[in-house]
Short mmCIF file of C-alpha atoms and ligand atoms in Angstrom, two decimals:
data_model
loop_
_atom_site.label_atom_id
_atom_site.label_comp_id
_atom_site.label_asym_id
_atom_site.label_seq_id
_atom_site.Cartn_x
_atom_site.Cartn_y
_atom_site.Cartn_z
CA MET A 6 47.75 25.76 -69.19
CA GLU A 7 44.32 27.05 -68.93
CA VAL A 8 42.61 23.86 -68.36
CA LYS A 9 44.90 22.95 -65.54
CA ASP A 10 44.21 26.28 -63.84
CA SER A 11 40.58 25.79 -64.19
CA ILE A 12 40.77 22.23 -62.95
CA LEU A 13 42.70 23.18 -59.87
CA ALA A 14 40.32 26.06 -59.05
CA LEU A 15 37.32 23.56 -59.48
CA LYS A 16 39.15 21.26 -57.05
CA GLU A 17 39.54 24.07 -54.48
CA GLY A 18 35.92 25.27 -54.96
CA VAL A 19 34.50 21.70 -54.58
CA LEU A 20 36.32 20.86 -51.47
CA LYS A 21 35.31 24.04 -49.84
CA LYS A 22 31.79 23.31 -50.82
CA ILE A 23 32.04 19.83 -49.30
CA GLU A 24 33.42 21.32 -46.18
CA ASP A 25 30.39 23.70 -45.86
CA VAL A 26 27.62 20.99 -46.52
CA LYS A 27 25.23 20.54 -43.59
CA THR A 28 22.86 17.82 -44.52
CA LEU A 29 22.84 14.60 -46.37
CA ASP A 30 20.49 15.99 -49.00
CA GLU A 31 22.92 18.78 -49.83
CA LEU A 32 25.69 16.25 -50.00
CA ASN A 33 24.02 14.14 -52.40
CA SER A 34 23.04 16.95 -54.69
CA LEU A 35 26.61 18.23 -54.52
CA ARG A 36 27.95 14.72 -55.43
CA VAL A 37 25.64 14.81 -58.52
CA GLU A 38 26.77 18.22 -59.33
CA ILE A 39 30.57 17.21 -59.37
CA LEU A 40 30.71 13.52 -60.30
CA GLY A 41 27.37 12.94 -62.02
CA LYS A 42 27.07 12.29 -65.86
CA LYS A 43 26.45 16.13 -66.55
CA GLY A 44 28.87 16.99 -63.70
CA LYS A 45 31.74 19.48 -63.85
CA LEU A 46 34.50 16.81 -63.71
CA LYS A 47 33.00 15.02 -66.63
CA GLU A 48 32.79 18.09 -68.73
CA ILE A 49 36.49 18.75 -68.17
CA LEU A 50 37.44 15.12 -69.03
CA LYS A 51 35.12 15.39 -72.27
CA SER A 52 37.25 18.31 -73.40
CA LEU A 53 40.56 16.60 -73.09
CA GLY A 54 40.38 15.23 -76.72
CA LYS A 55 41.05 18.85 -77.93
CA LEU A 56 44.25 18.97 -76.02
CA PRO A 57 47.74 18.05 -77.28
CA PRO A 58 48.86 14.49 -76.16
CA GLU A 59 51.26 15.70 -73.47
CA GLU A 60 48.89 18.02 -71.76
CA ARG A 61 46.14 15.53 -72.09
CA LYS A 62 48.04 12.90 -70.25
CA GLU A 63 48.96 15.29 -67.27
CA ILE A 64 45.35 16.69 -67.08
CA GLY A 65 43.81 13.29 -67.35
CA LYS A 66 45.77 12.13 -64.37
CA LEU A 67 45.23 15.24 -62.42
CA ALA A 68 41.47 14.85 -62.97
CA ASN A 69 41.55 11.33 -61.83
CA GLU A 70 43.40 12.36 -58.71
CA ILE A 71 40.91 15.09 -58.13
CA LYS A 72 38.11 12.80 -58.63
CA GLU A 73 39.52 10.32 -56.00
CA ILE A 74 40.13 13.12 -53.53
CA VAL A 75 36.67 14.45 -54.06
CA GLU A 76 35.13 10.97 -53.65
CA LYS A 77 37.12 10.46 -50.49
CA ARG A 78 36.13 13.82 -48.93
CA LEU A 79 32.52 13.18 -49.92
CA LYS A 80 32.59 9.72 -48.27
CA GLU A 81 34.27 11.14 -45.15
CA LYS A 82 31.66 14.13 -44.99
CA GLU A 83 28.88 11.67 -45.29
CA GLU A 84 30.00 9.59 -42.40
CA ALA A 85 30.57 12.75 -40.24
CA ILE A 86 27.08 13.90 -40.90
CA LYS A 87 25.67 10.34 -40.23
CA ARG A 88 27.54 10.07 -36.85
CA SER A 89 26.33 13.48 -35.73
CA LEU A 90 22.79 12.67 -36.64
CA LEU A 91 23.13 9.51 -34.64
CA GLU A 92 24.73 11.43 -31.66
CA LYS A 93 21.97 13.62 -31.70
CA LYS A 94 19.37 10.99 -31.74
CA LEU A 95 21.06 9.11 -28.84
CA GLN A 96 21.18 12.27 -26.98
CA GLY A 97 17.46 12.66 -27.32
CA GLU A 98 16.58 9.16 -26.21
CA LYS A 99 19.04 9.15 -23.23
CA ILE A 100 17.57 7.61 -20.01
CA ASP A 101 19.05 8.47 -16.75
CA ILE A 102 18.45 5.19 -14.85
CA THR A 103 19.71 6.74 -11.64
CA LEU A 104 16.99 9.24 -11.62
CA PRO A 105 14.50 8.74 -8.59
CA PRO A 106 10.96 7.98 -9.75
CA SER A 107 8.39 10.66 -9.53
CA TRP A 108 6.46 10.52 -6.37
CA ILE A 109 3.22 8.45 -6.39
CA ASP A 110 0.75 9.19 -3.57
CA VAL A 111 -0.73 6.02 -2.32
CA GLY A 112 -2.34 7.17 0.74
CA ALA A 113 -2.32 5.71 4.25
CA SER A 114 -3.95 3.04 6.14
CA HIS A 115 -6.41 4.62 8.73
CA PRO A 116 -5.14 4.18 12.34
CA VAL A 117 -8.16 2.27 13.48
CA ILE A 118 -7.80 -0.20 10.68
CA SER A 119 -3.95 -0.78 11.13
CA THR A 120 -4.64 -1.26 14.81
CA LEU A 121 -7.37 -3.75 13.85
CA VAL A 122 -5.03 -5.53 11.39
CA GLU A 123 -2.15 -5.61 13.81
CA ILE A 124 -4.20 -7.05 16.74
CA SER A 125 -5.74 -9.54 14.35
CA GLU A 126 -2.32 -10.73 13.15
CA ILE A 127 -1.21 -11.44 16.73
CA PHE A 128 -3.97 -13.78 17.33
CA ILE A 129 -3.75 -15.32 13.96
CA ALA A 130 -0.15 -16.24 14.64
CA MET A 131 -1.49 -17.86 17.85
CA GLY A 132 -3.61 -20.23 15.76
CA PHE A 133 -7.10 -18.32 16.03
CA ALA A 134 -9.14 -18.12 12.70
CA VAL A 135 -10.86 -14.99 11.52
CA GLU A 136 -14.62 -15.28 11.63
CA GLU A 137 -17.01 -12.71 10.34
CA GLY A 138 -20.68 -12.05 11.18
CA PRO A 139 -23.37 -9.34 9.93
CA GLU A 140 -23.70 -5.99 11.38
CA VAL A 141 -27.53 -6.20 11.05
CA GLU A 142 -28.20 -9.19 13.54
CA TYR A 143 -30.82 -11.17 15.15
CA GLU A 144 -31.94 -9.97 18.57
CA GLU A 145 -31.57 -13.55 19.55
CA TYR A 146 -27.91 -13.84 18.73
CA ASN A 147 -27.05 -10.53 20.04
CA PHE A 148 -28.95 -11.01 23.34
CA ASP A 149 -31.09 -14.03 24.17
CA MET A 150 -28.46 -16.63 23.28
CA LEU A 151 -25.87 -14.83 25.00
CA ASN A 152 -27.77 -15.33 28.24
CA ILE A 153 -29.38 -11.75 28.19
CA PRO A 154 -33.08 -12.61 28.39
CA LYS A 155 -35.66 -9.93 27.35
CA ASP A 156 -36.25 -8.43 30.83
CA HIS A 157 -32.59 -8.45 31.80
CA PRO A 158 -31.27 -5.14 32.87
CA ALA A 159 -28.00 -5.80 30.77
CA ARG A 160 -30.08 -4.89 27.51
CA ASP A 161 -30.20 -1.30 28.93
CA MET A 162 -26.32 -1.29 29.44
CA GLN A 163 -25.95 -1.21 25.59
CA ASP A 164 -28.16 1.33 23.92
CA THR A 165 -29.30 -0.44 21.01
CA PHE A 166 -30.38 0.68 17.51
CA PHE A 167 -33.44 -1.52 16.91
CA LEU A 168 -34.55 -1.87 13.28
CA ASN A 169 -38.25 -2.16 12.41
CA ASN A 170 -37.98 -5.57 10.97
CA GLY A 171 -37.14 -7.08 14.41
CA MET A 172 -33.48 -6.99 13.92
CA LEU A 173 -30.88 -4.63 15.33
CA LEU A 174 -27.55 -3.21 14.59
CA ARG A 175 -25.35 -5.51 16.80
CA THR A 176 -24.25 -3.81 19.91
CA HIS A 177 -21.03 -5.95 20.26
CA THR A 178 -19.16 -8.70 18.43
CA SER A 179 -20.23 -11.44 20.71
CA PRO A 180 -23.05 -12.80 18.55
CA VAL A 181 -20.29 -13.99 16.25
CA GLN A 182 -19.37 -16.38 19.20
CA ILE A 183 -23.07 -17.88 18.84
CA ARG A 184 -22.71 -18.07 15.05
CA ALA A 185 -19.34 -19.94 15.29
CA MET A 186 -20.52 -22.43 17.85
CA LEU A 187 -23.64 -23.15 15.80
CA LYS A 188 -21.62 -23.61 12.78
CA ARG A 189 -18.81 -25.87 14.07
CA LYS A 190 -18.00 -28.34 16.86
CA PRO A 191 -15.14 -27.70 19.31
CA PRO A 192 -12.18 -27.30 19.38
CA ILE A 193 -12.98 -23.62 18.27
CA ALA A 194 -10.49 -20.98 18.41
CA ILE A 195 -11.56 -17.65 16.46
CA ILE A 196 -11.48 -13.90 16.55
CA ALA A 197 -14.15 -11.89 14.93
CA PRO A 198 -13.24 -8.27 14.12
CA GLY A 199 -15.78 -5.85 12.92
CA ARG A 200 -18.15 -2.91 13.53
CA VAL A 201 -20.59 -2.48 16.20
CA TYR A 202 -23.24 0.24 16.99
CA ARG A 203 -24.56 1.88 20.15
CA LYS A 204 -26.63 5.07 20.83
CA ASP A 205 -23.69 6.90 22.33
CA ALA A 206 -21.80 10.00 21.24
CA ASP A 207 -19.25 11.81 23.47
CA PRO A 208 -15.29 12.46 23.42
CA THR A 209 -14.85 8.76 24.25
CA HIS A 210 -17.79 6.99 22.59
CA SER A 211 -18.85 6.85 19.15
CA PRO A 212 -22.10 5.43 17.74
CA MET A 213 -20.13 3.17 15.37
CA PHE A 214 -17.02 1.65 16.55
CA HIS A 215 -14.92 -1.60 16.08
CA GLN A 216 -14.50 -4.60 18.28
CA ILE A 217 -12.46 -7.79 18.16
CA GLU A 218 -14.16 -10.77 19.80
CA GLY A 219 -12.16 -13.85 20.78
CA LEU A 220 -13.33 -17.22 21.67
CA LEU A 221 -11.63 -20.43 22.47
CA VAL A 222 -13.54 -23.70 23.28
CA ASP A 223 -12.03 -27.01 23.93
CA THR A 224 -11.65 -29.51 26.56
CA ASP A 225 -9.83 -28.25 29.71
CA VAL A 226 -9.61 -24.52 28.75
CA THR A 227 -8.92 -22.58 31.87
CA PHE A 228 -8.94 -18.96 33.01
CA ARG A 229 -5.09 -19.45 33.13
CA ASP A 230 -4.96 -19.89 29.41
CA LEU A 231 -7.19 -16.80 29.08
CA LYS A 232 -4.67 -14.68 31.11
CA GLY A 233 -1.65 -16.02 29.24
CA ILE A 234 -2.97 -15.27 25.86
CA LEU A 235 -4.23 -11.86 26.67
CA LYS A 236 -0.98 -11.08 28.51
CA LEU A 237 0.94 -11.97 25.28
CA PHE A 238 -1.24 -9.97 23.18
CA ILE A 239 -1.05 -6.71 25.34
CA GLU A 240 2.60 -7.04 25.62
CA HIS A 241 2.74 -7.21 21.97
CA VAL A 242 0.82 -4.02 21.49
CA PHE A 243 2.08 -1.97 24.28
CA GLY A 244 5.52 -3.42 25.18
CA LYS A 245 6.79 -5.76 27.72
CA ASP A 246 6.83 -3.41 30.61
CA ILE A 247 3.25 -2.45 30.44
CA PRO A 248 1.57 -3.11 34.08
CA ILE A 249 -1.57 -5.47 33.54
CA ARG A 250 -4.43 -6.04 35.88
CA PHE A 251 -7.31 -8.50 35.80
CA ARG A 252 -10.24 -7.00 37.73
CA PRO A 253 -13.58 -8.92 38.59
CA SER A 254 -16.42 -7.72 36.65
CA TYR A 255 -19.80 -8.93 35.25
CA PHE A 256 -20.97 -10.08 31.74
CA PRO A 257 -24.09 -12.27 31.28
CA PHE A 258 -22.35 -14.61 28.76
CA THR A 259 -19.14 -15.19 30.91
CA GLU A 260 -18.64 -16.66 34.38
CA PRO A 261 -16.26 -15.57 36.11
CA SER A 262 -15.97 -12.35 34.12
CA ALA A 263 -13.10 -9.86 34.37
CA GLU A 264 -12.11 -6.64 32.87
CA VAL A 265 -8.43 -6.06 31.93
CA ASP A 266 -6.63 -2.77 32.68
CA ILE A 267 -3.22 -1.49 31.57
CA GLY A 268 -1.13 1.25 33.35
CA CYS A 269 -2.17 4.56 31.96
CA THR A 270 -0.03 5.08 28.71
CA VAL A 271 -0.53 8.93 29.19
CA CYS A 272 0.75 9.47 32.88
CA GLY A 273 2.61 6.21 33.38
CA GLY A 274 0.47 5.25 36.42
CA THR A 275 0.66 8.42 38.52
CA GLY A 276 -2.83 9.42 37.74
CA CYS A 277 -4.13 11.95 35.13
CA ARG A 278 -7.26 13.25 33.48
CA VAL A 279 -7.29 10.29 30.91
CA CYS A 280 -7.10 7.62 33.51
CA LYS A 281 -9.37 9.94 35.91
CA GLY A 282 -6.56 9.96 38.54
CA THR A 283 -6.62 6.02 38.71
CA GLY A 284 -3.35 5.24 36.90
CA TRP A 285 -5.25 2.43 35.15
CA LEU A 286 -7.16 2.26 31.73
CA GLU A 287 -9.63 -0.38 30.84
CA ILE A 288 -9.07 -2.09 27.54
CA LEU A 289 -11.23 -5.25 27.45
CA GLY A 290 -13.70 -7.51 28.96
CA CYS A 291 -13.38 -11.24 29.22
CA GLY A 292 -14.47 -14.35 31.11
CA MET A 293 -15.07 -18.25 30.93
CA VAL A 294 -18.05 -18.99 28.61
CA ASP A 295 -21.21 -19.25 30.71
CA PRO A 296 -22.76 -22.72 30.63
CA ASN A 297 -26.04 -21.13 29.63
CA VAL A 298 -24.23 -19.94 26.45
CA PHE A 299 -23.05 -23.60 25.82
CA ARG A 300 -26.74 -24.72 26.43
CA ALA A 301 -28.07 -22.32 23.79
CA VAL A 302 -25.67 -23.51 21.04
CA ASN A 303 -25.89 -27.28 22.10
CA ILE A 304 -22.39 -27.69 23.33
CA ASP A 305 -21.88 -30.22 26.14
CA HIS A 306 -20.76 -27.91 29.07
CA GLU A 307 -19.67 -30.78 31.06
CA LYS A 308 -17.11 -31.96 28.39
CA TYR A 309 -16.11 -28.56 27.13
CA THR A 310 -14.79 -25.06 28.63
CA GLY A 311 -14.03 -22.00 26.95
CA PHE A 312 -13.05 -18.33 27.34
CA ALA A 313 -14.18 -15.32 25.53
CA PHE A 314 -13.02 -11.78 25.25
CA GLY A 315 -13.99 -8.46 23.60
CA LEU A 316 -11.87 -5.50 23.06
CA GLY A 317 -12.58 -2.02 21.60
CA VAL A 318 -10.20 -1.18 18.79
CA GLU A 319 -10.67 2.76 18.74
CA ARG A 320 -9.70 2.55 22.42
CA ILE A 321 -6.54 0.56 21.82
CA ALA A 322 -5.59 2.98 18.99
CA MET A 323 -6.30 6.03 21.03
CA LEU A 324 -4.09 4.69 23.88
CA ARG A 325 -1.42 3.84 21.60
CA TYR A 326 -1.37 7.12 19.55
CA ARG A 327 -2.35 9.16 22.64
CA ILE A 328 -5.49 10.46 20.99
CA SER A 329 -7.87 12.09 23.61
CA ASP A 330 -11.02 12.51 21.43
CA ILE A 331 -12.38 9.46 19.64
CA ARG A 332 -14.43 11.75 17.21
CA ILE A 333 -11.20 12.77 15.28
CA LEU A 334 -10.95 9.18 14.26
CA PHE A 335 -14.09 9.61 12.08
CA GLU A 336 -13.77 13.06 10.78
CA ASN A 337 -11.58 12.00 7.77
CA ASN A 338 -9.49 14.96 8.13
CA MET A 339 -6.50 14.23 5.76
CA ASN A 340 -4.07 16.29 7.82
CA PHE A 341 -4.79 13.83 10.73
CA ASN A 342 -5.10 10.71 8.90
CA LEU A 343 -1.68 11.14 6.90
CA GLN A 344 0.16 11.43 10.11
CA PHE A 345 -0.14 7.64 10.29
CA LYS A 346 1.33 7.01 6.82
CA GLY A 347 3.95 4.21 7.20
CA ILE A 348 3.15 3.71 10.87
CA ARG A 349 2.38 -0.05 11.71
N1 LIG B 25 -19.18 -7.99 24.54
C1 LIG B 25 -18.53 -7.34 25.50
C2 LIG B 25 -18.79 -5.87 25.38
O1 LIG B 25 -19.02 -5.41 24.38
C3 LIG B 25 -17.36 -7.69 25.83
C4 LIG B 25 -17.00 -9.21 26.19
C5 LIG B 25 -16.87 -10.13 25.13
C6 LIG B 25 -16.91 -9.44 27.39
C7 LIG B 25 -16.45 -11.36 25.45
C8 LIG B 25 -16.64 -10.84 27.80
C9 LIG B 25 -16.53 -11.77 26.82
O2 LIG B 25 -18.56 -5.11 26.29
#
């Protein structure tokens, strides 16, 4: 029974080898080694002819059984290796969809710009259209047509940057009133946000700052409309409880004219350094469009009336965020600017 012993030994050895196989390549070469044309099992089967019939039958049967077992084990091993390869692959490609995204720093809106946008949106919601004018402006639009003739002392009120081509850097957004009225006929309802320039620099004045102009022209526009609209706007920005006061004033392009004060946001009206002890802070100038301005743009001042207002955006941003020095708004210090991230 030599053959039987060797065949059984072969079986044990082969099954052990299959057990130890790690890769598909190893498995394939092992399959050839055992079951291939020149494989060990074939060799044994070939030598069967030399055996006596009784033994031949038994060994033949045994060899076939072993063949089946080996084939089955090879198949199982192949599947196990494939499964573990797949698992490894899936593990490597795993995506955790609950993981928060990495932080993308998108910066922040500058407090002056977000104030400007917010104020504009309030007036847009009331039906005002946004109008723009150039920062390099005709002297005529900036002064003359706004009822500020050449020898008028009001020209000195606004320290002007004159350019050598007879133009100037606009000192206020009021020339956009002129442009709007030259361009279209009443009813006109516009706001004009933008940069303006004056030779002025101290803790509360910057040589460049932002204004928003407002102009409403129609039949029967009254001072009461002006008050109502400005009150609505101020309450939107500073809250319903803010005290508001209209104080008589003078502008060449409006008659009557007023300045609007709000209760000091710093001391709450008791008097402090910011409001210079008065309890009030001026936030804008306004009035009814002067008939001379209507004459300059050929609008019938008998038929139409209008109001105009102009406000300083930095001023409002400073009161709102309690900033005491305007210059910090223009320093581009990121530590300062980023405080306003998400505030609107
Ligand atoms: N233009 C004026 C200024 O800059 C403000 C203003 C605008 C006043 C419109 C009345 C009407 O001070």
